[in-house]
Structures are given as C-alpha cells and as structure tokens.
Amino acid sequence: MSDAPRSDDEHADPVHTDAATAWWRNAVIYQVYVRSFADGNGDGVGDLAGVRAKLPYLADLGVDALWFNPWYASPLADAGYDVADYRAIDPRFGTLAEAEALIGEAHRLGLRIIVDIVPNHSSDQHEWFLEALAAGPGAEARELFWFRPGRGENGELPPNNWKSVFGGDAWTRTDNPDGTPGEWYLHLFASEQPDLNWENPKVREDFEDVLRFWFDRGVDGVRIDSATMPAKDAGLPDFDEAAPPFPHPFVDRDEVHDIYRAWRAVADSYPDPRALIGEVWLDQPERLAAYLRPDEMHTAFNFDYLNCAWDADDLRRVITATLAAHAPVDAPATWVLSNHDVTRHVSRYGREDSSFGNNGRQYHVATDLDLGTQRARAATLLSLALPGSAYLYQGEELGLWEVDDIPDALRDDPYFHRTDGEVLGRDGCRVPLPWSGSEAPFGFSPDGATAAPWLPQPAAWAALTAEAEDGVAGSTLELYRTALRIRRAQPALGDGTLEWLDSPAGTLVFRRGEDLVCAVNLTGQSVSIAVPGELLLSSGGEVDGAGWSGELTAESAVWLRTSR
Ligand code: GLC
C-alpha cells in the first residue's frame, strides 16, 4: 500500500488495483470519529460533508486508511455504538449517497476505508428489538436477543448477576404489551444496547449480509467492535468474581471464533483483500493471537501496548511479548496509543501513573502537559517504527490532550451517567477538532454555524490548530507528516522483524531492516547512544539536518540511518 499510485482520474481506484496486497500488514490507519472531526452543515456536529472536505488533509498527512467509528442510523445513546440500522447513515452525519461518494473520493486519493461493525448488541430502536418488545414473552422475535424472566417471587430481580461494562446491572426489565411488568433483557453495555443472540441463525446471516453490503460499496475492511463478547453461555450462569468460571460466560468463548471464521469467508470471497480487524480487548497477547489464526481476523488492536506505562522495561516486555505471540499465527502486530475510549496519550504520559488500566476509568488527575507532549511525540516515533501496522486517533497529530473540565451537564458518555459521575467517561477524548483560527469553534464548524460544537473546545487549542501547525518546523503536525513520509519511503519500517540493540537503562534501541535504527530515551536526562549514523528525524531537541551527536535528549526519540 505504501507506494499506492495517486491519481486525479475520477474513474481510477488506485487502492483496488493489487489483489495480492495484504495492505493491513503495514498500513497506518487514521481513526475518524465523525461526530468530532469536521462539521460541514454548521449544526455543531461533525458529518460526512466535513470529512469529505478534509480528505486532502488526510492524504497529505500520509496515512494509508481511515477507520470510521459507527456512522449508522442511531439514537446515539452510546455515540453510535447503539445501531438502529446497519445499512443506513445517520441523518445527522449525512446520507448513504454521501458515504458512497466519500469512499470513491478517498480511494482516488489512495486512502482505504474501514467501517465499524457492532455485532454484540444493537440499539433498542433497532426494528428487531421493537418487534421483540411488541410481540411479548415467548415470541420468536425475542429469540434474537436475550430475554429472560426475572428471579424472585414476582420476577422482580434480574435473571443473573452480570454487570454492565458501563456500571449497574446488565439487565433491564420490560413491560409486557399489556403494560404489566414483564421479562428482562441482557445488555452488557448501556440499557439502550440490547445484546444480540448469536445462537440464532438469523443474526448470523444478517451480519454476513451487512458485511457484504459495505464490501459491495468498496469498503476495504471492518473493525469489529467488542469482538470477544458476542458468544455467551446460553445457560446464563452467575458470574463468580472471586473464582471466575472457565470458560467465561460472556467473554472470549470458543464459539465466538465460529462467527469470525464465517466473516473471514465473506471477506475472502472478494477478489481484492478486505480486512477484518478486531477490537479484542484482552491483556494477554496469546489470547489475542487466538483470534488471528489463518482463517479468522487479520489483525487486532494491541491494548497491552496502549495500556503500558511510559517505562522502558515495561514497553520492551510488551513489544517482545506482542511480536512473539503474533509470529506463530503469521499475523502483523498493531500499535495504538489513543482511541475514542481512552485518555489521550499526551495526558496519560504527563501523569504519575502513565498507564491506562483495562478498566477504562478516567478521573481528574494532575497532569503535566509539557512532559506528556514530549513523551507523546517520542512515543509516536516508537510506534511508527515497530513491525506491523499502526493506528492514529484523530487530533493526536496536532498534539491534543484529554479535556477533563467538561461541565457535567454537557457530558454525553453513558459511562459517566451510569456511574453517577464516578467515572468521568470518554467525552474528554472526543472534543471536536481545532482546524483554524484563534477561537472556538476553530474552524470545526463553518462561518454562520447555527450551533456551537457539541462539546466545548479549550481556548488553549488556538495554538494546536492544523492551520497554526501547518508548515511550522518542529510542530507535532509536521513531525507526523515527516515520520509518515519516511515510513512510506522505507518499507523496512513496516512489516518485518526487529532486532534489539544493547542500550543504557531507560532507553529502547532497535534496528529495522539493514540500516534503520529507532532510539528512544524514556528518562529525564539526556543519554549517550553508541550508535553512529545519520539523523533522519527527531521528536526532541535535535534540529533536523544538524547531524547526530549520539546524545539523545530527555524524553525523546530519533530515527537514524546507520550501518552495521
Ligand atoms: C467498544 C467501543 C466503545 C463502545 C463499546 C460498546 O469498546 O469502542 O466505544 O462504547 O464497544 O459498543
């Protein structure tokens, strides 16, 4: 993919020319959270018109593919992860015709498109769920979900003790069509997200059809949401936290692999490669690799890396374990630092505990943004030099940080509301992007917009707009552009192997291919690195073109061209 031809011919589709390319093996994939990317119609919410206008910016940034968070018709109870119709675009974002136009335009710029498919649950406004509610207990329509009578004398207690990921019970009681209290339904996330029953063939068939619906429109891959969760123990046994049952009643069950084998067959039925990418939120690389067997997903997000603290030994351990787990299944590793669910890494790395726990909790924590920014820039050069593919989350190329002072009344995340504010939730990483100008909405919405951005932007982002950073030597945007340009020109930086080199404590130094070296200093002092070479790029103090002294400044990374 890296050298995909660019073309202005409106009929050319340069990304679909090479049927043999397993493009996901070294792609850099940029995550577009549509709602907060760019607002084309001035209603304060990002939309497809906004994205289409910015496609040249994304092509110029140098990424290979765009992953879109759910853009489907949805009540947005969980920001679109509550899908009411998997084949329609939400009117707030645009139309199906606009999505089709976007796919074509992106392809002509050499950008592939990945859509987000949510198999574990639908929206409570999905027609299947509305039918199931209306049909009442015992009806076939209810078998597409997990309806059960309650426990207790009058069914007033939930059917089992499972908890929602977002807090509270994983069950909500329904009313019967005649208004009397009825059965409960399972939702491992918010109550507006009823879990689908994957034992039912209609669910399986419909999702395979949804995959074909999007692949037929030229989509190059799907990101599979909450991929470990769709299969459940149909007996719905209580979960014993002290002695977790094995296999787990709703995570990582053997049956879940059947689903993805069938999806892989759908993907493989296309002549040009379509990727299956899993959100496999597990902290053991070996368990993750089980999803990457040759007839299942192609790649999965690496949460171990994302969760890891800014610590040389911990990172080396995670990188080594990741590569070791992926090698036997011949799947490429992935490297990701931020996404729409986690604290932005500029903020994480500016905190005393710089890890991000698997529990996904976000609180008010003292944060040194200057330190976090330095480390984030170094981490970017680290990620982009590791073997495999990498994910970027919109706005990280501008150096954006987590916004943690959003007023409670404006918070939208069900995680915040279902925990009564105990967990701040994920709104802080979802604030609309700053594009230009010196005050909000920073070009996110056009002149004459009828509404403010759906979440308020910090005034200090005036210094971090794409316009302010464009062409400015040393800006984070230019660091990303240069890194991506070098990576594209040097295939050795993508798929392949890595060789660790001896280096002082608190540093990571490794070779890629014959002559490229990445060196990272995770300490607060400058460190001598005994690797001679030519400086290609630096995240820190060294001036490009000034040569490589062998001295790596505090909290920084370099890419070198060297000889053995
Ligand atoms: C995934 C998504 C997250 C969503 C959840 C439920 O973890 O990334 O945003 O809330 O699944 O669909």
mmCIF file with all atom_site columns, C-alpha atoms in Angstrom, residues 4 36 66 75-76 127 143 154 177 210 238 290 326 349 385 418 425 481 496 508 558:
data_model
loop_
_atom_site.group_PDB
_atom_site.id
_atom_site.type_symbol
_atom_site.label_atom_id
_atom_site.label_alt_id
_atom_site.label_comp_id
_atom_site.label_asym_id
_atom_site.label_entity_id
_atom_site.label_seq_id
_atom_site.pdbx_PDB_ins_code
_atom_site.Cartn_x
_atom_site.Cartn_y
_atom_site.Cartn_z
_atom_site.occupancy
_atom_site.B_iso_or_equiv
_atom_site.pdbx_formal_charge
_atom_site.auth_seq_id
_atom_site.auth_comp_id
_atom_site.auth_asym_id
_atom_site.auth_atom_id
_atom_site.pdbx_PDB_model_num
ATOM 1  C CA . ALA A 1 4   ? -0.048  3.259   -3.913 1.00 0.00 ? 4   ALA A CA 1
ATOM 2  C CA . SER A 1 36  ? -15.966 15.439  16.215 1.00 0.00 ? 36  SER A CA 1
ATOM 3  C CA . LEU A 1 66  ? -9.334  5.684   7.521  1.00 0.00 ? 66  LEU A CA 1
ATOM 4  C CA . PRO A 1 75  ? -30.165 7.315   18.686 1.00 0.00 ? 75  PRO A CA 1
ATOM 5  C CA . LEU A 1 76  ? -26.543 7.971   19.793 1.00 0.00 ? 76  LEU A CA 1
ATOM 6  C CA . GLU A 1 127 ? -36.575 -2.828  14.295 1.00 0.00 ? 127 GLU A CA 1
ATOM 7  C CA . GLU A 1 143 ? -35.037 -15.090 20.413 1.00 0.00 ? 143 GLU A CA 1
ATOM 8  C CA . ASN A 1 154 ? -42.593 -11.830 41.106 1.00 0.00 ? 154 ASN A CA 1
ATOM 9  C CA . PRO A 1 177 ? -47.582 -5.281  25.700 1.00 0.00 ? 177 PRO A CA 1
ATOM 10 C CA . VAL A 1 210 ? -24.228 -6.379  6.392  1.00 0.00 ? 210 VAL A CA 1
ATOM 11 C CA . ASP A 1 238 ? -23.985 -16.257 37.566 1.00 0.00 ? 238 ASP A CA 1
ATOM 12 C CA . ALA A 1 290 ? -6.166  -16.955 19.096 1.00 0.00 ? 290 ALA A CA 1
ATOM 13 C CA . HIS A 1 326 ? 1.880   -12.872 16.612 1.00 0.00 ? 326 HIS A CA 1
ATOM 14 C CA . TYR A 1 349 ? 2.095   10.362  29.712 1.00 0.00 ? 349 TYR A CA 1
ATOM 15 C CA . ALA A 1 385 ? 8.999   2.205   13.783 1.00 0.00 ? 385 ALA A CA 1
ATOM 16 C CA . ARG A 1 418 ? -24.418 5.087   34.628 1.00 0.00 ? 418 ARG A CA 1
ATOM 17 C CA . GLY A 1 425 ? -16.002 8.754   30.934 1.00 0.00 ? 425 GLY A CA 1
ATOM 18 C CA . ARG A 1 481 ? 3.908   14.246  8.291  1.00 0.00 ? 481 ARG A CA 1
ATOM 19 C CA . GLY A 1 496 ? 9.047   -7.405  9.312  1.00 0.00 ? 496 GLY A CA 1
ATOM 20 C CA . LEU A 1 508 ? 14.917  1.408   23.862 1.00 0.00 ? 508 LEU A CA 1
ATOM 21 C CA . VAL A 1 558 ? 15.205  9.580   16.949 1.00 0.00 ? 558 VAL A CA 1
#
